Tab-separated table of C-alpha atoms in Angstrom:
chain	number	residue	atom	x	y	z
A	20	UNK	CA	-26.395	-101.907	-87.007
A	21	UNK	CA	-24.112	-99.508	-85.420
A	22	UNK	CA	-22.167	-100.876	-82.914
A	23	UNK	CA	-19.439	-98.779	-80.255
A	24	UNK	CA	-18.198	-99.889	-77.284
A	25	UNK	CA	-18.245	-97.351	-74.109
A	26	UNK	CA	-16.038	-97.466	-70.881
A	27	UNK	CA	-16.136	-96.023	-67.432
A	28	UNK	CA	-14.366	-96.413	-64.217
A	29	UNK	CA	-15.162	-96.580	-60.698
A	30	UNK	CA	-12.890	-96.486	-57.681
A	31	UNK	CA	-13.604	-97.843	-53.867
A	32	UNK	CA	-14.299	-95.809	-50.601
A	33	UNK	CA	-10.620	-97.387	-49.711
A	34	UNK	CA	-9.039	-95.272	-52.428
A	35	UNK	CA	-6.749	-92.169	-51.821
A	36	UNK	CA	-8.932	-89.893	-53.404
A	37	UNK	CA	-12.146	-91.399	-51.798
A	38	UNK	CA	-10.547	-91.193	-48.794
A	39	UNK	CA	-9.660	-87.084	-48.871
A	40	UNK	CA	-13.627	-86.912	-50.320
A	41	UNK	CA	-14.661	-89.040	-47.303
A	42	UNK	CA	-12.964	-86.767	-44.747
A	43	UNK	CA	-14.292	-83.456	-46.066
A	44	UNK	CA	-18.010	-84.799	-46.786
A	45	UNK	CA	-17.799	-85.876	-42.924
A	46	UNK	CA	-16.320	-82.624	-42.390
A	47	UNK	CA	-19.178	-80.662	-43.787
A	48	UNK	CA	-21.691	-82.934	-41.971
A	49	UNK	CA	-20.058	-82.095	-38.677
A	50	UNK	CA	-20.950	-78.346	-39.043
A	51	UNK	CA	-24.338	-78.939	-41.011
A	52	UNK	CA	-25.693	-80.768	-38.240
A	53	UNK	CA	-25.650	-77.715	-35.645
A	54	UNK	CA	-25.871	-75.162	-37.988
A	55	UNK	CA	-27.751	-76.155	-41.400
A	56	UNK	CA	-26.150	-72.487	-42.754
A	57	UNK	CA	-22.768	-73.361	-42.396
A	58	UNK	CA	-20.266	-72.014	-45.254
A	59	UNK	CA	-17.693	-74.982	-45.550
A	60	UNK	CA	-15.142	-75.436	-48.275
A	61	UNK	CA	-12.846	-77.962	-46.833
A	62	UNK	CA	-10.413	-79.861	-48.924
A	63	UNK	CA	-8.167	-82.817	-47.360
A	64	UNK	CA	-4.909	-84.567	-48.683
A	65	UNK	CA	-3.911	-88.124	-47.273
A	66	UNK	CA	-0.527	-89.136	-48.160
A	67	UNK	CA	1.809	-92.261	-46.182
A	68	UNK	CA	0.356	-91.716	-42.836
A	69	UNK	CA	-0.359	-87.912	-42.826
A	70	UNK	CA	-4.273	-86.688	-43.437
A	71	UNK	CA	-4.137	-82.240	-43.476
A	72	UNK	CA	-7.210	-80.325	-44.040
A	73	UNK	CA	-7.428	-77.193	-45.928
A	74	UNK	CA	-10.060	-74.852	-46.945
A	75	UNK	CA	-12.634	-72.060	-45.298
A	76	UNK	CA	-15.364	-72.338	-42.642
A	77	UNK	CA	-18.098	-70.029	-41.615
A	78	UNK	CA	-20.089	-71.457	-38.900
A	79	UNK	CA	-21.788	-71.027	-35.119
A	80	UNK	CA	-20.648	-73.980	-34.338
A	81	UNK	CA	-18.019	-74.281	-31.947
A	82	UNK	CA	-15.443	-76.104	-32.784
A	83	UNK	CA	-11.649	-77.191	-31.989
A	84	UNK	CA	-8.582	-78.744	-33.818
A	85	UNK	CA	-9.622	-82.020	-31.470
A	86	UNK	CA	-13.208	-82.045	-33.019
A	87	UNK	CA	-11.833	-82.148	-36.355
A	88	UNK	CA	-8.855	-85.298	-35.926
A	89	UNK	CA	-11.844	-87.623	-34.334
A	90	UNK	CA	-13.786	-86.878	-37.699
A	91	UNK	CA	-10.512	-87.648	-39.639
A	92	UNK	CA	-9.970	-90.622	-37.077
A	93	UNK	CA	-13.377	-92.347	-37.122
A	94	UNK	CA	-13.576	-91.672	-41.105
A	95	UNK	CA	-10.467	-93.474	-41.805
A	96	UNK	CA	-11.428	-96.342	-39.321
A	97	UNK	CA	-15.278	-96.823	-41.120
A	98	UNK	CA	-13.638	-96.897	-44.458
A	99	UNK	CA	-11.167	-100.238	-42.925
A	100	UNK	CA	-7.566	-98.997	-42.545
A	101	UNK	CA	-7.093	-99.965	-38.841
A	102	UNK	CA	-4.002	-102.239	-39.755
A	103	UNK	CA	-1.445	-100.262	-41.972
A	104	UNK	CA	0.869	-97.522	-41.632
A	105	UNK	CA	-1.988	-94.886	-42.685
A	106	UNK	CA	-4.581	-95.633	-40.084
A	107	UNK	CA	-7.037	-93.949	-37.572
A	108	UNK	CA	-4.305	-95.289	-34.880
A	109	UNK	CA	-1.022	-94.364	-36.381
A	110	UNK	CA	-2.078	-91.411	-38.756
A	111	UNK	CA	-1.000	-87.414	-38.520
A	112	UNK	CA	-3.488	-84.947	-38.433
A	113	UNK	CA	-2.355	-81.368	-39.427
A	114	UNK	CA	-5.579	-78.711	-39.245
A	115	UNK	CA	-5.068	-75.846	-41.769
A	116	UNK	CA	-8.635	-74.722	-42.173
A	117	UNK	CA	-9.583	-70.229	-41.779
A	118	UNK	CA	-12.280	-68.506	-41.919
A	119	UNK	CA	-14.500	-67.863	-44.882
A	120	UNK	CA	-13.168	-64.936	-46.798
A	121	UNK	CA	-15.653	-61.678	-46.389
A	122	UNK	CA	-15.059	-60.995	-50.301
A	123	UNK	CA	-16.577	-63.953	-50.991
A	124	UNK	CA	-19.258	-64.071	-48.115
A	125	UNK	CA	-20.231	-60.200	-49.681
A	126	UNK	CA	-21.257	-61.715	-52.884
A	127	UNK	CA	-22.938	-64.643	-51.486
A	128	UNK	CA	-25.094	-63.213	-48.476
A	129	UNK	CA	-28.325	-61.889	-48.584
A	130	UNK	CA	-28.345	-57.979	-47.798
A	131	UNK	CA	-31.272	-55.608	-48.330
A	132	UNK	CA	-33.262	-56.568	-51.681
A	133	UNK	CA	-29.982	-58.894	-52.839
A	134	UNK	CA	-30.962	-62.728	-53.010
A	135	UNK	CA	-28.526	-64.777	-51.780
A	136	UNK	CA	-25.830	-65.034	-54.439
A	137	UNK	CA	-24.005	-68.197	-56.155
A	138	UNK	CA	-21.079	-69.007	-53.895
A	139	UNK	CA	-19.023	-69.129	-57.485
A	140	UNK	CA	-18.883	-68.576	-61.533
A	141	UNK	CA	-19.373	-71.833	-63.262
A	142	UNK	CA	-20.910	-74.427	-65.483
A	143	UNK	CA	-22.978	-77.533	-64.293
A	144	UNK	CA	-24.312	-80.399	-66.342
A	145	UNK	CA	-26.994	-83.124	-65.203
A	146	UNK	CA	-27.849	-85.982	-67.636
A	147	UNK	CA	-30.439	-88.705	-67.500
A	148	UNK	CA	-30.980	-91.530	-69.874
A	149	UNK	CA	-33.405	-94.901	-69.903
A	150	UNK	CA	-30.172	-97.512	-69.762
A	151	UNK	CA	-30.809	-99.241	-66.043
A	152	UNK	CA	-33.444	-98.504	-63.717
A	153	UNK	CA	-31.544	-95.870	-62.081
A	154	UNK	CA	-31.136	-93.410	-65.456
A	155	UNK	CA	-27.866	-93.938	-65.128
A	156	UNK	CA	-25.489	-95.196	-68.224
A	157	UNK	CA	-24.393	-98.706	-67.871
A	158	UNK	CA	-20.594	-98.577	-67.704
A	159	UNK	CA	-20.663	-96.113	-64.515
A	160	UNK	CA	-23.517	-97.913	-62.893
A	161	UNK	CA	-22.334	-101.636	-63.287
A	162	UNK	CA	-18.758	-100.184	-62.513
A	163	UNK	CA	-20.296	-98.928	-59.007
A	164	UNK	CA	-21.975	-101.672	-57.884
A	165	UNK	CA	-18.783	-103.549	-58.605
A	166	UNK	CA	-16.560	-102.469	-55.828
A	167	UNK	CA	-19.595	-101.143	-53.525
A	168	UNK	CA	-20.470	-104.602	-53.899
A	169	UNK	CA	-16.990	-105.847	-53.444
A	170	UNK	CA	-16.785	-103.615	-49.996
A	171	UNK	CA	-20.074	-104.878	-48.627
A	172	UNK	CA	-18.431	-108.418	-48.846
A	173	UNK	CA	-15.347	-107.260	-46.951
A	174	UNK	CA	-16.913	-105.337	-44.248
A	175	UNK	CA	-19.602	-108.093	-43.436
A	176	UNK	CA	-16.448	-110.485	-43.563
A	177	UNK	CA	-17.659	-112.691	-46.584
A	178	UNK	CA	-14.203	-111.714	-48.090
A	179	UNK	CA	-12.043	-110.598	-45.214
A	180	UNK	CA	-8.701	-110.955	-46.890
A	181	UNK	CA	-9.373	-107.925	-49.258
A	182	UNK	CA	-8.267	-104.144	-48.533
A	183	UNK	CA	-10.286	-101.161	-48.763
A	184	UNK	CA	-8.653	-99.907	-51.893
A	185	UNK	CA	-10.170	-101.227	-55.024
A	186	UNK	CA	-10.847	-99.567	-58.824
A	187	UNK	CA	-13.199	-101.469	-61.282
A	188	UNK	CA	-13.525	-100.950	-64.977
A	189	UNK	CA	-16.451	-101.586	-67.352
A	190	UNK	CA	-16.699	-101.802	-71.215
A	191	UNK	CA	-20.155	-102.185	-72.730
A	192	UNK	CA	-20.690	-102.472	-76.349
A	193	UNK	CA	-23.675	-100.560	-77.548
A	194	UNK	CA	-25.550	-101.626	-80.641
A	195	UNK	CA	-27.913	-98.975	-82.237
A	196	UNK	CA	-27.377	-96.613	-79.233
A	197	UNK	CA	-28.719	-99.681	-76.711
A	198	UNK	CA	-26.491	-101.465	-74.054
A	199	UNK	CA	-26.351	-104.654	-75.901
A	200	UNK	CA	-23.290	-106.880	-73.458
A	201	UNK	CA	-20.169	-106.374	-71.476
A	202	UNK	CA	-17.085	-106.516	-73.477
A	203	UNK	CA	-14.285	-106.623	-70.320
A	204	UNK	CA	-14.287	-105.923	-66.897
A	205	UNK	CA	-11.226	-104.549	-64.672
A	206	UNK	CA	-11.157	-105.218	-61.620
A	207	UNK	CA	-8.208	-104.687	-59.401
A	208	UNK	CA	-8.395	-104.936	-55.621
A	209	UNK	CA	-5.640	-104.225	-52.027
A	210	UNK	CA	-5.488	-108.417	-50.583
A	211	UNK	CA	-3.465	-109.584	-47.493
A	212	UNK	CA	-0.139	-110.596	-48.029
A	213	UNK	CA	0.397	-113.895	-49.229
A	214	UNK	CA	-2.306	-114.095	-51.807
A	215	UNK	CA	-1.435	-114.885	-55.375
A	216	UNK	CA	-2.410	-113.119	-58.453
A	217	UNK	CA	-4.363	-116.830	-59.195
A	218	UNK	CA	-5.956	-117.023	-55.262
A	219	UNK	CA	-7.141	-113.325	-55.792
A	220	UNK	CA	-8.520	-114.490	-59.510
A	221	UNK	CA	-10.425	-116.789	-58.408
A	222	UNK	CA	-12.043	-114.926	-55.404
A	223	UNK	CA	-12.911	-112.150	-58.003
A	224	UNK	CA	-14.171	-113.892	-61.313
A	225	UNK	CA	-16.858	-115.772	-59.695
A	226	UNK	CA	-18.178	-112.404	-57.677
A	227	UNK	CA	-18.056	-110.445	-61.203
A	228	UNK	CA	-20.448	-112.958	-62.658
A	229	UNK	CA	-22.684	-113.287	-59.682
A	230	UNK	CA	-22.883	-109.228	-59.545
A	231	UNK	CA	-23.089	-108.298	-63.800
A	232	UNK	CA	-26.409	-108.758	-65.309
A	233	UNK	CA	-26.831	-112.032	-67.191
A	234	UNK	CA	-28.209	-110.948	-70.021
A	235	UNK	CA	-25.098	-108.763	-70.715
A	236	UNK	CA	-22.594	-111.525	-69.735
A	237	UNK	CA	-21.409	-113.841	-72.608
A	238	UNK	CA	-18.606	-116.546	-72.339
A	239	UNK	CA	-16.807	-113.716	-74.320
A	240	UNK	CA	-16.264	-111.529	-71.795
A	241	UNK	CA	-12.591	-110.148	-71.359
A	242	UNK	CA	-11.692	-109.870	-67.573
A	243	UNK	CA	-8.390	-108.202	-66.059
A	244	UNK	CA	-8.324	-109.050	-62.228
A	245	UNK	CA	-5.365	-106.982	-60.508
A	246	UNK	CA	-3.188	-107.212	-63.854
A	247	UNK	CA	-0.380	-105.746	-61.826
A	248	UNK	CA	-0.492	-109.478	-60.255
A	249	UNK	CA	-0.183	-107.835	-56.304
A	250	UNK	CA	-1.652	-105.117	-54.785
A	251	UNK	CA	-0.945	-105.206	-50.998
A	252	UNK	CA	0.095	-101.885	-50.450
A	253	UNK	CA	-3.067	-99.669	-51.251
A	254	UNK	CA	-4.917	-96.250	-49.963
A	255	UNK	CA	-2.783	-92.987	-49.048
A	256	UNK	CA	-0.132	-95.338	-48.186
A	257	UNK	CA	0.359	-96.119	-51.643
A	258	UNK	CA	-0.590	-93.120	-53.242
A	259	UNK	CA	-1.486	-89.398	-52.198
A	260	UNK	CA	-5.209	-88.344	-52.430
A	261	UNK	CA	-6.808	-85.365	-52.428
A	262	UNK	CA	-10.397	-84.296	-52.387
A	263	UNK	CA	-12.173	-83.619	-55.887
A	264	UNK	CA	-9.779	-85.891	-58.005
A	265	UNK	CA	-12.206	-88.503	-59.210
A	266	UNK	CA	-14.866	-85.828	-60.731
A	267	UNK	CA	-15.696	-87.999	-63.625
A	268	UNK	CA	-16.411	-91.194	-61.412
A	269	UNK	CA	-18.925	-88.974	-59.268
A	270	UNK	CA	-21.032	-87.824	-61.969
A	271	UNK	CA	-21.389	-89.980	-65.561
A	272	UNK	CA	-18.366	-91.753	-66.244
A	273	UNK	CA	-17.452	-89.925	-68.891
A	274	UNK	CA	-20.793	-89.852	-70.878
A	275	UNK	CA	-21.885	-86.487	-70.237
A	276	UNK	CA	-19.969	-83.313	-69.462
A	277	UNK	CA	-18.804	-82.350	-66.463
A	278	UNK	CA	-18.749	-78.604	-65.361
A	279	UNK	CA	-15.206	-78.799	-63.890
A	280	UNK	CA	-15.952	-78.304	-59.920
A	281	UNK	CA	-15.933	-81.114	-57.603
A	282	UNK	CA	-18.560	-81.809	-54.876
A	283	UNK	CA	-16.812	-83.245	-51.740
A	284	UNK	CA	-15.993	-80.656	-48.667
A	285	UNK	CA	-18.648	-78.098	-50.729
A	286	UNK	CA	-21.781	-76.776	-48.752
A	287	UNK	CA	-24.721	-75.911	-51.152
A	288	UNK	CA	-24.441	-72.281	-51.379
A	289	UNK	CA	-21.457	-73.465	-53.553
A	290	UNK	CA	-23.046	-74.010	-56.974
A	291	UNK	CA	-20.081	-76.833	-58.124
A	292	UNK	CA	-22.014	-79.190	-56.008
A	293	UNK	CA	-26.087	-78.136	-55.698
A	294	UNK	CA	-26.507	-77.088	-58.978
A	295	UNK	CA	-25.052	-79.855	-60.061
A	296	UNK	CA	-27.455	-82.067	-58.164
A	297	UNK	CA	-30.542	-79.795	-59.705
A	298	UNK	CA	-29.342	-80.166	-63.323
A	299	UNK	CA	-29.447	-84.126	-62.241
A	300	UNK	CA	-32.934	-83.550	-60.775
A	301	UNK	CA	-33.924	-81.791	-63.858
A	302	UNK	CA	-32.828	-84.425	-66.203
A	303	UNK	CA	-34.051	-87.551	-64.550
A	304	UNK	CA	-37.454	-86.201	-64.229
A	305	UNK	CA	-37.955	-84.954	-68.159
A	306	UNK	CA	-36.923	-88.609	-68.758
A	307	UNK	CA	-38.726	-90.614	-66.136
A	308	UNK	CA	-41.748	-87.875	-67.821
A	309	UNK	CA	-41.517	-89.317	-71.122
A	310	UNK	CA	-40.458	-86.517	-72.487
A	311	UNK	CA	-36.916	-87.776	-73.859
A	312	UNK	CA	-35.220	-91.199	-73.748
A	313	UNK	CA	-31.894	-88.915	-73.020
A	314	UNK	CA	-31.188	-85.612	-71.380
A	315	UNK	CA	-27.989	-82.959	-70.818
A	316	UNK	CA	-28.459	-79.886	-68.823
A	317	UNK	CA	-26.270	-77.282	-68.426
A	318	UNK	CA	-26.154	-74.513	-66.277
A	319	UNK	CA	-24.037	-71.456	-65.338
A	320	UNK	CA	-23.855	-69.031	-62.795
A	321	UNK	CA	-21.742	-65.559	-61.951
A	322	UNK	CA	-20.575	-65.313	-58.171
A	323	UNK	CA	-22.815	-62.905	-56.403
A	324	UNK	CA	-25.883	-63.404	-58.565
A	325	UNK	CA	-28.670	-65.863	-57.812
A	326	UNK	CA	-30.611	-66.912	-60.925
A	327	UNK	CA	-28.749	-69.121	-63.406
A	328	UNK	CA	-27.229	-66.565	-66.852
A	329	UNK	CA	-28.253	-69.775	-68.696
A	330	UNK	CA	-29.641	-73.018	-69.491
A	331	UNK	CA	-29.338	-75.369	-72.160
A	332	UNK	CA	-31.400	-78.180	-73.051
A	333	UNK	CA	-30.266	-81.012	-75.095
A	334	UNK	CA	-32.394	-84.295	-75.690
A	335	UNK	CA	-30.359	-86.275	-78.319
A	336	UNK	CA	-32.903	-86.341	-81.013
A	337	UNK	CA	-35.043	-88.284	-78.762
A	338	UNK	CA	-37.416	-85.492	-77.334
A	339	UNK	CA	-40.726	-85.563	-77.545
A	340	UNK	CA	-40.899	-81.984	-77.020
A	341	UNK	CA	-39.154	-79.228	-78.273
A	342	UNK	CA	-36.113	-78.418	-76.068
A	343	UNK	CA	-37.611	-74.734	-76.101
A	344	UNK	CA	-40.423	-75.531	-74.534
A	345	UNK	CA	-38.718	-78.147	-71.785
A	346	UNK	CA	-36.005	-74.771	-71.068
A	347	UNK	CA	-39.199	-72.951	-70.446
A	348	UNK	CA	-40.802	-75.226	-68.293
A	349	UNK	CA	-37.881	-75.371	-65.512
A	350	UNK	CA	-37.750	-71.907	-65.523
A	351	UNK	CA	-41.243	-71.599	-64.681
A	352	UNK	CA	-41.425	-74.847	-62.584
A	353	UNK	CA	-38.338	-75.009	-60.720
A	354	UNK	CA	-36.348	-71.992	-58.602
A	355	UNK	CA	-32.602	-72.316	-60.007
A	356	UNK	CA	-31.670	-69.859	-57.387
A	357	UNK	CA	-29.082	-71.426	-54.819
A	358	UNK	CA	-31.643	-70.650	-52.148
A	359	UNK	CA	-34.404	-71.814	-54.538
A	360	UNK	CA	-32.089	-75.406	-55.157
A	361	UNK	CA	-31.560	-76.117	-51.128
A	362	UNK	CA	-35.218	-75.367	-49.869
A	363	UNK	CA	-36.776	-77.796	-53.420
A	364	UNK	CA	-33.858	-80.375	-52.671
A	365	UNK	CA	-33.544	-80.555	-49.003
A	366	UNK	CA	-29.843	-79.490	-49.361
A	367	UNK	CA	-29.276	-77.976	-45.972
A	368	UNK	CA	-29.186	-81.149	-44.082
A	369	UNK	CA	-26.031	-83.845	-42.804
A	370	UNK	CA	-26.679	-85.817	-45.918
A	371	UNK	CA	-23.259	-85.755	-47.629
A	372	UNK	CA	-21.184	-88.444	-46.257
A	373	UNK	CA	-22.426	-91.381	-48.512
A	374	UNK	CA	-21.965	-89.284	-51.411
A	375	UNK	CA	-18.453	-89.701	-51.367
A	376	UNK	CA	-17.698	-92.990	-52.432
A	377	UNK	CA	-19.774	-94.932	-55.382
A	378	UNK	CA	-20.823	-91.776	-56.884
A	379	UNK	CA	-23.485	-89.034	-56.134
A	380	UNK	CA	-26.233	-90.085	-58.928
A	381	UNK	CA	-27.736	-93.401	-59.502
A	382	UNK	CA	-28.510	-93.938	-56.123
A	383	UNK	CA	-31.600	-93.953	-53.641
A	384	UNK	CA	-33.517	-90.995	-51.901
A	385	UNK	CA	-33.757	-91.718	-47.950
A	386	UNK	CA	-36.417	-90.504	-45.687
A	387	UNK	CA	-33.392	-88.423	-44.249
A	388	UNK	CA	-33.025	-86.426	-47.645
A	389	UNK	CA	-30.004	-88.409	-49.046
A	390	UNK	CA	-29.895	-88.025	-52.767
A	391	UNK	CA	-33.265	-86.171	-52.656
A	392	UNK	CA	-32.128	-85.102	-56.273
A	393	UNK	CA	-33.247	-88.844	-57.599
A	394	UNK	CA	-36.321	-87.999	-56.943
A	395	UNK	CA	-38.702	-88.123	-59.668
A	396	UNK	CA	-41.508	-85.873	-58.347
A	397	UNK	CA	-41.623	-83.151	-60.670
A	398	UNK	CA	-43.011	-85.458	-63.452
A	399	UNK	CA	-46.920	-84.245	-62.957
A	400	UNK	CA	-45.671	-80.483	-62.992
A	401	UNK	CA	-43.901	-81.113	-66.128
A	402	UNK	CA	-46.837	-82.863	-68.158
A	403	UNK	CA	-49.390	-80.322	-66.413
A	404	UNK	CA	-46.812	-77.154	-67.805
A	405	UNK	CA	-46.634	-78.335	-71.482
A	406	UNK	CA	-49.951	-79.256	-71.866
């Protein structure tokens, strides 16, 4: 038997960089929800008790530098900090956002016989695999529903004395390419003054082994609960965020590629983020078809041009299907146009705000259109293509 052990992280809506993804996802929903054609490329950095956005809008929506602080305001509060130094009370709001620049709006806009254009150059991978019910790999999935878990519990005031800032850790040993237990488990969360390193432990240890599996918990298991011993200070307080710095927590944890764009702030003309989502679509469906126990998709685009210059296709050795053939089949099943992506996926919609935190695959589709790209319905237009 072959036996490796994998690890990814995950990091709290409480944490700096959560936080600046937070503020520009709610940022983007504030324009999306007037106008659904928006452009919006907003980036924010939260440091000590200051929160400044960034970035370029193009919208009919009228708007002021007031509109904007009560999003930055009412984010910070919903995420917890109403206490510290960085707060929606006590924080600084600087507004540094212009308008879209017309170079880039030239290659993007429809004119004439031009389709709409990618809002950038760039690669994009989805992945799918059959390790939980989600098609997500273990480590990053059981490393989300640790500290979404963990701020559940603090917001319904189970476990009031915690902060909003927490990172979690999972290693899972594989045997034969299967998940086959958990070898350790970090876990480090912001606590009220006073607590000890031990008072914290045993708060934490009990909800890690009422929220892991039991079937991939032994008496074995290795656990680091806030190893630092304190962690009072926490969030932008602590540490500067910035939008787009926890790339690798969004997507697989490390156990596919990433492209190199981040999602947060982004509006779906910009390919970082929807064809991102698509590749995801993509994969989970040719896996939830049968047609591979494990799928990477990449994709590239050229500002200015709408259809994809490639896609690749790789099933791990476990197709059932050539990879040729699959390539073929999204071409001719699926529009990988950015217009094409938003009218399949529902893109053009407020949907982004509970993206930003506990990452922006894995999770369930909403009657609303959140996370339409978990969907699974292109299964029957798969099989029916390749028959």
């Amino acid at each position: 038997m072959k036996k490796h052990i994998f690890t990814s992280e995950s990091v709290s809506e409480g944490h700096p960089d959560k936080v600046s993804d937070r503020i520009s996802d709610n940022v983007l929903d504030f324009f999306l929800k007037d106008d659904p054609y928006s452009r919006v490329a907003c980036e924010t950095a939260c440091f000590n008790d200051t929160v400044i956005l960034g970035g370029e809008i193009r919208s009919k929506k009228i708007f002021n530098d007031k509109d904007l602080e009560n999003i930055v305001r009412q984010a910070v509060s919903d995420i917890g900090y109403t206490k510290t130094l960085f707060s929606a009370e006590n924080l600084k709001f600087e507004n540094k956002l212009i308008q879209q620049s017309s170079d880039i709006a030239l290659g993007v806009d429809a004119s004439n016989d031009k389709d709409e254009g990618a809002g950038d150059q760039g690669i994009m991978f989805g992945f799918a695999c059959k390790e939980t019910d989600t098609f997500m790999p273990a480590p990053i999935f059981y490393s989300h529903l640790l500290v979404k878990k963990l701020a559940e519990l603090r917001k319904n005031g189970t476990l009031p004395m915690l902060g909003p800032d927490s990172k979690s850790q999972v290693s899972v040993q594989y045997v034969d390419g299967i998940p086959n237990k958990i070898k350790s488990v970090v876990l480090s969360t912001q606590h009220d003054d006073g607590l000890s390193q031990d008072d914290v432990i045993n708060i934490i240890k009990p909800f890690i082994q009422d929220t892991l599996p039991d079937h991939l918990m032994g008496d074995d298991v290795i656990y680091h609960i806030n190893p630092t011993g304190r962690f009072v200070i926490g969030g932008p307080e602590g540490d500067a965020g910035l939008t787009g710095r926890k790339i690798i927590v969004d997507t697989y944890g490390g156990a596919a590629p990433h492209g190199g764009g981040a999602f947060s702030g982004k509006d779906p003309t910009k390919v970082d983020r929807s064809a991102a989502y698509a590749a995801r679509y993509l994969a989970k469906n040719i896996v939830a078809a049968e047609l591979a126990e494990k799928c990477t998709i990449q994709l590239s685009y050229a500002i200015g041009l709408s259809q994809p210059i490639s896609i690749y296709v790789k099933t791990h050795k476990t197709g059932k299907v050539d990879a040729d053939l699959i390539t073929k089949s999204i071409r001719e099943c699926f529009d990988l146009s950015p217009r094409g992506i938003r009218e399949t996926l529902g893109l053009n919609k407020p949907i982004y705000t509970p993206t930003s935190a506990y990452g922006h695959f894995g999770r369930t589709p909403t009657d609303e259109g959140h996370f339409s790209w978990e969907r699974t319905d292109m299964v029957d237009a798969l099989h029916n293509h390749l028959k």
